[in-house]
Structure formats: structure tokens, C-alpha cells
Amino acid sequence: MGRAMIIGAVGAGKTSLVQALFADRQPARKTQALEYRDWVIDTPGEYSENPMYYRSLMATALESGVLVMVQDAARERNSFPPGFAQGFPLRPIGVITKADHPKANVERAKLLLRESLPEGDIFVTSALAGEGIDELRARLLQDLGLTGDAD
Ligand SMILES: Nc1nc2c(ncn2[C@@H]2O[C@H](COP(=O)(O)OP(=O)(O)O)[C@@H](O)[C@H]2O)c(=O)[nH]1
Ligand SMILES: [Mg+2]
């Protein structure tokens, strides 16, 4: 089954996003390995930050259906190398996380993410506030061909 592979820096909010997509309430534990859950693959932040893991990411991408690139709205730096999305044979979607954060700057996050994701829609979300989650879930299920009563 094609899944949505979620990538992004350590602490970007990937696991919290996954939990919000599945309406979980537990706080996110640190992700130590690839975590498969239904139609999502959560990845450790190190996989996006350390080129040593890129081959692993790529191998996982080959069994995925959508690439979800996460950028923390409160982060002042890029989370990915320039043009990163183009290295994957997948349809990419951008997600800005932590839109609720006191230090969030959504416009800055979009500009940063665009350096690595020249094309593809960008969704603005907050796992904490529940913002943008339903829209993102609907889009991912549609792209994965899993439409139906998803929520
Ligand atoms: N303010 C705020 N903090 C968040 C949000 N999502 C995650 N965080 C915090 O960011 C930190 C890292 O979250 P986590 O989901 O583990 O990130 P991951 O390393 O990308 O999986 C945790 O302290 C979360 O509580 C959010 O929507 N808003
Ligand atoms: Mg995680």
C-alpha cells in the first residue's frame, strides 16, 4: 500500500502531526526508527538531517505514495537541502507545523520550504490547536486513493 512518508528535522512536529491525523492525545515520544502506522510512515528527524540516512529515506520513498515535507513555523532555518523534493520519485506536499507557536512565522516557513519544494501545495497546520489537520488528512487520503469516510 502506498503511504504518506513524513520527513523533516528533529523536533519539527512530525510525530505530533501523525498523532493529530489519527486524533491521538498522547505526547509524542522521540522517533527512533521508521514507524509504520496505517497509511503513514513517520521518520526520525536524523533521517532528514544527516546525509548518511538519505539512502534509507530513498528506499522507503520507493514504497510510498506521497512525500510530506515538514517545516516548523518557529524554526529560522531550512530543514532540507535546496531542491530536496526533486530527488524523490514521489508527489510532494509541504506542511508547516506549529502555526500556533508564539515564535511562529508562517510566511518565513513557506519561503524556507519553497527552497526545497519548488512545487506542490503547502498546508499550514497546528497539531496543538488542531488547525489545518482535517484538510491535510483529506488531501492525503485522496492522493493515496483512500477516499471514503476518513473522519
Ligand atoms: N506549539 C506547538 N508545539 C508543537 C506542535 N507540534 C509539536 N510540538 C512540539 O514540538 C516538539 C517536537 O514534537 P515531535 O512531534 O516529537 O517532533 P518530531 O521530532 O518531528 O517527531 C514537542 O515538544 C511538541 O510538543 C504544535 O502544533 N504546536
Ligand atoms: Mg518524531
Short mmCIF file of N, CA and C and ligand atoms in Angstrom, two decimals:
data_model
loop_
_atom_site.label_atom_id
_atom_site.label_comp_id
_atom_site.label_asym_id
_atom_site.label_seq_id
_atom_site.Cartn_x
_atom_site.Cartn_y
_atom_site.Cartn_z
N MET A 1 0.84 -1.20 0.00
CA MET A 1 0.00 0.00 0.00
C MET A 1 0.87 1.25 0.00
N GLY A 2 0.56 2.21 -0.86
CA GLY A 2 1.28 3.48 -0.83
C GLY A 2 0.91 4.25 0.42
N ARG A 3 1.93 4.76 1.09
CA ARG A 3 1.67 5.53 2.32
C ARG A 3 2.21 6.93 2.15
N ALA A 4 1.87 7.81 3.10
CA ALA A 4 2.42 9.16 3.14
C ALA A 4 3.67 9.12 4.01
N MET A 5 4.83 9.41 3.43
CA MET A 5 6.08 9.40 4.19
C MET A 5 6.36 10.82 4.70
N ILE A 6 6.47 10.94 6.01
CA ILE A 6 6.61 12.26 6.64
C ILE A 6 8.07 12.50 6.99
N ILE A 7 8.67 13.54 6.41
CA ILE A 7 10.08 13.83 6.71
C ILE A 7 10.22 15.26 7.23
N GLY A 8 11.32 15.52 7.94
CA GLY A 8 11.57 16.84 8.50
C GLY A 8 12.56 16.75 9.64
N ALA A 9 13.06 17.90 10.08
CA ALA A 9 14.11 17.95 11.08
C ALA A 9 13.67 17.37 12.43
N VAL A 10 14.64 17.08 13.27
CA VAL A 10 14.37 16.66 14.64
C VAL A 10 13.54 17.74 15.34
N GLY A 11 12.43 17.35 15.93
CA GLY A 11 11.62 18.29 16.69
C GLY A 11 10.68 19.15 15.86
N ALA A 12 10.58 18.87 14.56
CA ALA A 12 9.75 19.69 13.67
C ALA A 12 8.25 19.51 13.94
N GLY A 13 7.90 18.43 14.62
CA GLY A 13 6.49 18.18 14.91
C GLY A 13 5.88 17.08 14.05
N LYS A 14 6.72 16.22 13.49
CA LYS A 14 6.22 15.15 12.61
C LYS A 14 5.32 14.17 13.36
N THR A 15 5.82 13.69 14.49
CA THR A 15 5.06 12.68 15.22
C THR A 15 3.77 13.27 15.78
N SER A 16 3.86 14.51 16.27
CA SER A 16 2.64 15.17 16.76
C SER A 16 1.63 15.33 15.63
N LEU A 17 2.13 15.62 14.43
CA LEU A 17 1.25 15.74 13.26
C LEU A 17 0.56 14.41 12.98
N VAL A 18 1.34 13.32 13.02
CA VAL A 18 0.75 12.00 12.77
C VAL A 18 -0.32 11.71 13.81
N GLN A 19 -0.01 12.02 15.06
CA GLN A 19 -1.00 11.75 16.11
C GLN A 19 -2.25 12.59 15.91
N ALA A 20 -2.06 13.82 15.44
CA ALA A 20 -3.24 14.67 15.18
C ALA A 20 -4.05 14.09 14.02
N LEU A 21 -3.36 13.57 13.00
CA LEU A 21 -4.06 12.99 11.85
C LEU A 21 -4.92 11.80 12.29
N PHE A 22 -4.45 11.08 13.33
CA PHE A 22 -5.20 9.94 13.83
C PHE A 22 -5.97 10.27 15.11
N ALA A 23 -5.99 11.57 15.44
CA ALA A 23 -6.76 12.05 16.60
C ALA A 23 -6.31 11.41 17.92
N ASP A 24 -5.01 11.19 18.08
CA ASP A 24 -4.44 10.70 19.35
C ASP A 24 -4.21 11.86 20.30
N ARG A 25 -4.08 11.53 21.56
CA ARG A 25 -3.85 12.60 22.54
C ARG A 25 -2.53 12.48 23.29
N GLN A 26 -1.85 11.36 23.20
CA GLN A 26 -0.59 11.20 23.94
C GLN A 26 0.47 12.16 23.42
N PRO A 27 1.38 12.64 24.31
CA PRO A 27 2.52 13.41 23.81
C PRO A 27 3.42 12.52 22.96
N ALA A 28 4.08 13.14 21.96
CA ALA A 28 4.94 12.36 21.07
C ALA A 28 6.22 11.96 21.79
N ARG A 29 6.59 10.69 21.68
CA ARG A 29 7.92 10.26 22.13
C ARG A 29 8.90 10.46 20.98
N LYS A 30 10.18 10.48 21.30
CA LYS A 30 11.18 10.65 20.24
C LYS A 30 11.13 9.45 19.30
N THR A 31 11.12 9.74 18.01
CA THR A 31 11.03 8.69 17.00
C THR A 31 12.41 8.12 16.75
N GLN A 32 12.57 6.82 17.00
CA GLN A 32 13.91 6.20 16.91
C GLN A 32 14.12 5.45 15.61
N ALA A 33 13.05 5.14 14.91
CA ALA A 33 13.16 4.32 13.71
C ALA A 33 11.99 4.66 12.81
N LEU A 34 11.99 4.13 11.61
CA LEU A 34 10.83 4.29 10.74
C LEU A 34 9.62 3.69 11.46
N GLU A 35 8.54 4.44 11.54
CA GLU A 35 7.35 3.92 12.20
C GLU A 35 6.18 3.89 11.22
N TYR A 36 5.74 2.67 10.93
CA TYR A 36 4.62 2.48 10.02
C TYR A 36 3.33 2.50 10.81
N ARG A 37 2.41 3.28 10.34
CA ARG A 37 1.11 3.32 11.01
C ARG A 37 0.03 3.52 9.96
N ASP A 38 -0.72 2.48 9.72
CA ASP A 38 -1.81 2.56 8.75
C ASP A 38 -1.29 3.17 7.45
N TRP A 39 -1.75 4.37 7.05
CA TRP A 39 -1.38 4.94 5.76
C TRP A 39 -0.27 5.99 5.88
N VAL A 40 0.46 5.96 7.03
CA VAL A 40 1.52 6.95 7.25
C VAL A 40 2.83 6.25 7.60
N ILE A 41 3.95 6.82 7.18
CA ILE A 41 5.27 6.40 7.66
C ILE A 41 5.91 7.62 8.32
N ASP A 42 6.13 7.54 9.63
CA ASP A 42 6.81 8.59 10.39
C ASP A 42 8.30 8.25 10.36
N THR A 43 9.14 9.28 10.25
CA THR A 43 10.59 9.04 10.16
C THR A 43 11.32 9.82 11.26
N PRO A 44 12.45 9.31 11.72
CA PRO A 44 13.25 10.07 12.68
C PRO A 44 13.83 11.31 12.00
N GLY A 45 13.91 12.43 12.73
CA GLY A 45 14.44 13.66 12.16
C GLY A 45 15.86 13.51 11.63
N GLU A 46 16.62 12.63 12.26
CA GLU A 46 18.00 12.41 11.81
C GLU A 46 18.05 11.97 10.35
N TYR A 47 17.01 11.29 9.90
CA TYR A 47 17.00 10.79 8.51
C TYR A 47 16.99 11.95 7.51
N SER A 48 16.41 13.08 7.92
CA SER A 48 16.37 14.24 7.03
C SER A 48 17.58 15.14 7.24
N GLU A 49 18.19 15.07 8.42
CA GLU A 49 19.28 16.00 8.75
C GLU A 49 20.65 15.45 8.39
N ASN A 50 20.78 14.14 8.33
CA ASN A 50 22.10 13.53 8.14
C ASN A 50 22.15 12.76 6.82
N PRO A 51 22.97 13.23 5.87
CA PRO A 51 23.04 12.58 4.55
C PRO A 51 23.33 11.08 4.62
N MET A 52 23.89 10.64 5.74
CA MET A 52 24.15 9.21 5.90
C MET A 52 22.87 8.39 5.77
N TYR A 53 21.73 9.02 6.07
CA TYR A 53 20.45 8.29 6.05
C TYR A 53 19.66 8.50 4.76
N TYR A 54 20.17 9.28 3.84
CA TYR A 54 19.38 9.60 2.64
C TYR A 54 19.03 8.35 1.84
N ARG A 55 19.97 7.38 1.80
CA ARG A 55 19.68 6.17 1.05
C ARG A 55 18.51 5.40 1.66
N SER A 56 18.46 5.44 2.96
CA SER A 56 17.36 4.81 3.68
C SER A 56 16.03 5.49 3.37
N LEU A 57 16.07 6.84 3.40
CA LEU A 57 14.86 7.60 3.06
C LEU A 57 14.40 7.26 1.66
N MET A 58 15.36 7.20 0.75
CA MET A 58 15.03 6.94 -0.66
C MET A 58 14.42 5.55 -0.82
N ALA A 59 14.99 4.57 -0.15
CA ALA A 59 14.45 3.20 -0.24
C ALA A 59 13.02 3.17 0.28
N THR A 60 12.76 3.89 1.34
CA THR A 60 11.41 3.93 1.90
C THR A 60 10.46 4.69 0.98
N ALA A 61 11.00 5.73 0.35
CA ALA A 61 10.18 6.52 -0.58
C ALA A 61 9.66 5.64 -1.72
N LEU A 62 10.46 4.68 -2.13
CA LEU A 62 10.08 3.83 -3.26
C LEU A 62 8.84 3.00 -2.96
N GLU A 63 8.53 2.80 -1.69
CA GLU A 63 7.32 2.05 -1.34
C GLU A 63 6.23 2.98 -0.82
N SER A 64 6.44 4.30 -1.00
CA SER A 64 5.47 5.26 -0.50
C SER A 64 4.67 5.87 -1.65
N GLY A 65 3.59 6.57 -1.31
CA GLY A 65 2.76 7.17 -2.33
C GLY A 65 2.84 8.68 -2.38
N VAL A 66 3.14 9.29 -1.25
CA VAL A 66 3.22 10.75 -1.15
C VAL A 66 4.38 11.09 -0.22
N LEU A 67 5.08 12.18 -0.56
CA LEU A 67 6.14 12.69 0.30
C LEU A 67 5.61 13.93 1.03
N VAL A 68 5.65 13.92 2.36
CA VAL A 68 5.20 15.06 3.15
C VAL A 68 6.43 15.71 3.79
N MET A 69 6.73 16.94 3.36
CA MET A 69 7.91 17.63 3.87
C MET A 69 7.48 18.66 4.91
N VAL A 70 7.97 18.46 6.14
CA VAL A 70 7.53 19.27 7.27
C VAL A 70 8.54 20.37 7.60
N GLN A 71 8.02 21.59 7.73
CA GLN A 71 8.83 22.72 8.17
C GLN A 71 8.17 23.34 9.40
N ASP A 72 8.92 23.42 10.49
CA ASP A 72 8.47 24.03 11.74
C ASP A 72 8.35 25.54 11.56
N ALA A 73 7.16 26.09 11.83
CA ALA A 73 6.93 27.53 11.65
C ALA A 73 7.80 28.38 12.57
N ALA A 74 8.27 27.79 13.66
CA ALA A 74 9.07 28.56 14.63
C ALA A 74 10.56 28.47 14.33
N ARG A 75 10.93 27.69 13.33
CA ARG A 75 12.35 27.48 13.02
C ARG A 75 12.83 28.54 12.04
N GLU A 76 14.02 29.09 12.30
CA GLU A 76 14.53 30.18 11.47
C GLU A 76 15.37 29.67 10.31
N ARG A 77 15.64 28.36 10.30
CA ARG A 77 16.49 27.80 9.25
C ARG A 77 15.73 26.77 8.43
N ASN A 78 16.25 26.53 7.24
CA ASN A 78 15.72 25.49 6.37
C ASN A 78 15.87 24.12 7.04
N SER A 79 14.92 23.24 6.76
CA SER A 79 15.01 21.89 7.30
C SER A 79 15.60 20.90 6.31
N PHE A 80 15.71 21.33 5.04
CA PHE A 80 16.16 20.41 3.99
C PHE A 80 17.16 21.13 3.09
N PRO A 81 17.99 20.37 2.38
CA PRO A 81 18.86 20.99 1.38
C PRO A 81 18.01 21.56 0.23
N PRO A 82 18.57 22.52 -0.52
CA PRO A 82 17.85 23.09 -1.67
C PRO A 82 17.44 21.99 -2.66
N GLY A 83 16.22 22.08 -3.16
CA GLY A 83 15.76 21.14 -4.18
C GLY A 83 15.55 19.72 -3.70
N PHE A 84 15.48 19.51 -2.42
CA PHE A 84 15.43 18.14 -1.86
C PHE A 84 14.29 17.32 -2.44
N ALA A 85 13.12 17.94 -2.62
CA ALA A 85 11.94 17.20 -3.10
C ALA A 85 12.19 16.56 -4.46
N GLN A 86 12.97 17.25 -5.29
CA GLN A 86 13.18 16.76 -6.66
C GLN A 86 13.98 15.47 -6.71
N GLY A 87 14.66 15.14 -5.62
CA GLY A 87 15.42 13.90 -5.57
C GLY A 87 14.56 12.67 -5.35
N PHE A 88 13.27 12.88 -5.05
CA PHE A 88 12.39 11.74 -4.74
C PHE A 88 11.42 11.49 -5.88
N PRO A 89 11.15 10.22 -6.18
CA PRO A 89 10.20 9.88 -7.25
C PRO A 89 8.77 9.88 -6.73
N LEU A 90 8.39 10.93 -6.03
CA LEU A 90 7.10 10.96 -5.35
C LEU A 90 6.47 12.32 -5.52
N ARG A 91 5.15 12.34 -5.43
CA ARG A 91 4.45 13.61 -5.41
C ARG A 91 4.65 14.27 -4.04
N PRO A 92 5.21 15.48 -3.98
CA PRO A 92 5.48 16.10 -2.68
C PRO A 92 4.38 17.06 -2.23
N ILE A 93 4.17 17.10 -0.93
CA ILE A 93 3.29 18.07 -0.29
C ILE A 93 4.06 18.71 0.85
N GLY A 94 3.92 20.01 1.02
CA GLY A 94 4.58 20.70 2.13
C GLY A 94 3.62 20.89 3.28
N VAL A 95 4.14 20.78 4.50
CA VAL A 95 3.35 21.06 5.70
C VAL A 95 4.14 21.95 6.64
N ILE A 96 3.56 23.10 6.96
CA ILE A 96 4.10 23.96 8.01
C ILE A 96 3.45 23.52 9.32
N THR A 97 4.26 23.22 10.33
CA THR A 97 3.74 22.81 11.63
C THR A 97 3.86 23.96 12.64
N LYS A 98 3.19 23.80 13.77
CA LYS A 98 3.28 24.72 14.93
C LYS A 98 2.85 26.14 14.59
N ALA A 99 1.82 26.29 13.76
CA ALA A 99 1.33 27.63 13.40
C ALA A 99 0.89 28.41 14.64
N ASP A 100 0.56 27.69 15.71
CA ASP A 100 0.11 28.33 16.96
C ASP A 100 1.27 28.88 17.79
N HIS A 101 2.49 28.47 17.48
CA HIS A 101 3.65 28.73 18.35
C HIS A 101 3.89 30.23 18.50
N PRO A 102 4.24 30.70 19.71
CA PRO A 102 4.48 32.14 19.92
C PRO A 102 5.55 32.69 18.95
N LYS A 103 6.49 31.85 18.57
CA LYS A 103 7.55 32.32 17.66
C LYS A 103 7.29 31.92 16.21
N ALA A 104 6.08 31.46 15.92
CA ALA A 104 5.77 31.02 14.55
C ALA A 104 5.82 32.20 13.58
N ASN A 105 6.36 31.94 12.41
CA ASN A 105 6.33 32.90 11.31
C ASN A 105 6.04 32.10 10.04
N VAL A 106 4.76 32.02 9.72
CA VAL A 106 4.31 31.12 8.65
C VAL A 106 4.87 31.55 7.29
N GLU A 107 4.94 32.85 7.05
CA GLU A 107 5.46 33.32 5.75
C GLU A 107 6.93 32.95 5.59
N ARG A 108 7.69 33.12 6.65
CA ARG A 108 9.11 32.73 6.62
C ARG A 108 9.22 31.22 6.36
N ALA A 109 8.42 30.45 7.05
CA ALA A 109 8.47 29.00 6.89
C ALA A 109 8.14 28.59 5.46
N LYS A 110 7.17 29.27 4.86
CA LYS A 110 6.82 28.95 3.45
C LYS A 110 7.99 29.25 2.53
N LEU A 111 8.63 30.40 2.73
CA LEU A 111 9.78 30.76 1.88
C LEU A 111 10.90 29.74 2.04
N LEU A 112 11.17 29.34 3.27
CA LEU A 112 12.22 28.34 3.52
C LEU A 112 11.88 27.02 2.84
N LEU A 113 10.63 26.61 3.00
CA LEU A 113 10.21 25.32 2.44
C LEU A 113 10.25 25.34 0.91
N ARG A 114 9.92 26.47 0.32
CA ARG A 114 9.92 26.58 -1.15
C ARG A 114 11.30 26.37 -1.76
N GLU A 115 12.35 26.62 -0.96
CA GLU A 115 13.71 26.38 -1.48
C GLU A 115 13.94 24.90 -1.71
N SER A 116 13.24 24.07 -0.96
CA SER A 116 13.42 22.63 -1.07
C SER A 116 12.26 21.96 -1.80
N LEU A 117 11.15 22.68 -1.91
CA LEU A 117 9.92 22.15 -2.50
C LEU A 117 9.37 23.20 -3.47
N PRO A 118 9.97 23.29 -4.67
CA PRO A 118 9.60 24.37 -5.59
C PRO A 118 8.13 24.31 -6.01
N GLU A 119 7.59 23.09 -6.11
CA GLU A 119 6.19 22.93 -6.49
C GLU A 119 5.48 22.02 -5.51
N GLY A 120 4.17 22.09 -5.50
CA GLY A 120 3.40 21.27 -4.58
C GLY A 120 2.75 22.16 -3.54
N ASP A 121 1.54 21.79 -3.15
CA ASP A 121 0.79 22.59 -2.19
C ASP A 121 1.46 22.58 -0.82
N ILE A 122 1.28 23.67 -0.09
CA ILE A 122 1.77 23.77 1.28
C ILE A 122 0.58 23.97 2.21
N PHE A 123 0.45 23.09 3.21
CA PHE A 123 -0.62 23.17 4.20
C PHE A 123 -0.07 23.77 5.48
N VAL A 124 -0.83 24.67 6.08
CA VAL A 124 -0.43 25.29 7.35
C VAL A 124 -1.20 24.60 8.47
N THR A 125 -0.48 24.07 9.46
CA THR A 125 -1.13 23.27 10.50
C THR A 125 -0.64 23.62 11.90
N SER A 126 -1.44 23.23 12.87
CA SER A 126 -1.01 23.15 14.27
C SER A 126 -1.61 21.89 14.86
N ALA A 127 -0.75 20.96 15.25
CA ALA A 127 -1.24 19.74 15.89
C ALA A 127 -1.86 20.09 17.24
N LEU A 128 -1.26 21.10 17.89
CA LEU A 128 -1.72 21.51 19.22
C LEU A 128 -3.12 22.11 19.15
N ALA A 129 -3.34 23.00 18.19
CA ALA A 129 -4.62 23.70 18.09
C ALA A 129 -5.60 22.98 17.16
N GLY A 130 -5.13 21.94 16.49
CA GLY A 130 -5.99 21.21 15.56
C GLY A 130 -6.22 21.93 14.24
N GLU A 131 -5.41 22.93 13.98
CA GLU A 131 -5.59 23.74 12.77
C GLU A 131 -5.04 23.02 11.52
N GLY A 132 -5.84 23.03 10.45
CA GLY A 132 -5.38 22.51 9.16
C GLY A 132 -5.26 21.00 9.07
N ILE A 133 -5.60 20.31 10.13
CA ILE A 133 -5.40 18.85 10.18
C ILE A 133 -6.43 18.12 9.30
N ASP A 134 -7.68 18.52 9.39
CA ASP A 134 -8.73 17.85 8.61
C ASP A 134 -8.49 18.01 7.11
N GLU A 135 -8.07 19.23 6.73
CA GLU A 135 -7.78 19.50 5.31
C GLU A 135 -6.62 18.63 4.83
N LEU A 136 -5.57 18.56 5.64
CA LEU A 136 -4.40 17.77 5.26
C LEU A 136 -4.76 16.29 5.16
N ARG A 137 -5.51 15.77 6.12
CA ARG A 137 -5.90 14.37 6.12
C ARG A 137 -6.71 14.05 4.86
N ALA A 138 -7.65 14.94 4.55
CA ALA A 138 -8.50 14.71 3.37
C ALA A 138 -7.65 14.67 2.10
N ARG A 139 -6.70 15.58 1.99
CA ARG A 139 -5.85 15.64 0.81
C ARG A 139 -4.97 14.38 0.69
N LEU A 140 -4.39 13.97 1.81
CA LEU A 140 -3.51 12.80 1.77
C LEU A 140 -4.29 11.54 1.40
N LEU A 141 -5.47 11.38 2.00
CA LEU A 141 -6.28 10.20 1.69
C LEU A 141 -6.68 10.20 0.23
N GLN A 142 -6.97 11.39 -0.29
CA GLN A 142 -7.33 11.49 -1.70
C GLN A 142 -6.14 11.11 -2.59
N ASP A 143 -4.98 11.66 -2.29
CA ASP A 143 -3.78 11.37 -3.10
C ASP A 143 -3.40 9.90 -3.03
N LEU A 144 -3.69 9.27 -1.90
CA LEU A 144 -3.34 7.86 -1.73
C LEU A 144 -4.43 6.94 -2.26
N GLY A 145 -5.50 7.54 -2.74
CA GLY A 145 -6.60 6.73 -3.26
C GLY A 145 -7.39 6.04 -2.16
N LEU A 146 -7.39 6.64 -0.98
CA LEU A 146 -8.08 6.04 0.16
C LEU A 146 -9.30 6.85 0.55
N THR A 147 -9.95 7.44 -0.41
CA THR A 147 -11.10 8.28 -0.09
C THR A 147 -12.22 7.45 0.52
N GLY A 148 -13.09 8.10 1.24
CA GLY A 148 -14.17 7.42 1.94
C GLY A 148 -14.44 8.21 3.18
N ASP A 149 -15.04 7.56 4.18
CA ASP A 149 -15.32 8.29 5.41
C ASP A 149 -14.10 8.29 6.30
N ALA A 150 -13.21 9.24 6.01
CA ALA A 150 -11.93 9.29 6.71
C ALA A 150 -12.04 9.98 8.06
N ASP A 151 -13.06 10.74 8.26
CA ASP A 151 -13.14 11.45 9.55
C ASP A 151 -14.51 11.34 10.16
N1 LIG B 1 3.33 24.86 19.90
C1 LIG B 1 3.34 23.67 19.29
N2 LIG B 1 4.26 22.74 19.60
C2 LIG B 1 4.25 21.56 18.94
C3 LIG B 1 3.30 21.29 17.92
N3 LIG B 1 3.56 20.05 17.42
C4 LIG B 1 4.63 19.58 18.11
N4 LIG B 1 5.05 20.48 19.02
C5 LIG B 1 6.17 20.30 19.98
O1 LIG B 1 7.39 20.13 19.27
C6 LIG B 1 8.20 19.17 19.92
C7 LIG B 1 8.63 18.08 18.95
O2 LIG B 1 7.47 17.38 18.52
P1 LIG B 1 7.55 15.95 17.80
O3 LIG B 1 6.20 15.66 17.28
O4 LIG B 1 8.17 14.94 18.69
O5 LIG B 1 8.57 16.27 16.61
P2 LIG B 1 9.33 15.25 15.62
O6 LIG B 1 10.72 15.09 16.15
O7 LIG B 1 9.35 15.95 14.29
O8 LIG B 1 8.55 13.98 15.57
C8 LIG B 1 7.41 18.65 21.11
O9 LIG B 1 7.83 19.34 22.26
C9 LIG B 1 5.98 19.01 20.75
O10 LIG B 1 5.20 19.22 21.89
C10 LIG B 1 2.31 22.28 17.63
O11 LIG B 1 1.42 22.14 16.77
N5 LIG B 1 2.38 23.45 18.32
MG MG B 2 9.14 12.02 15.82
#
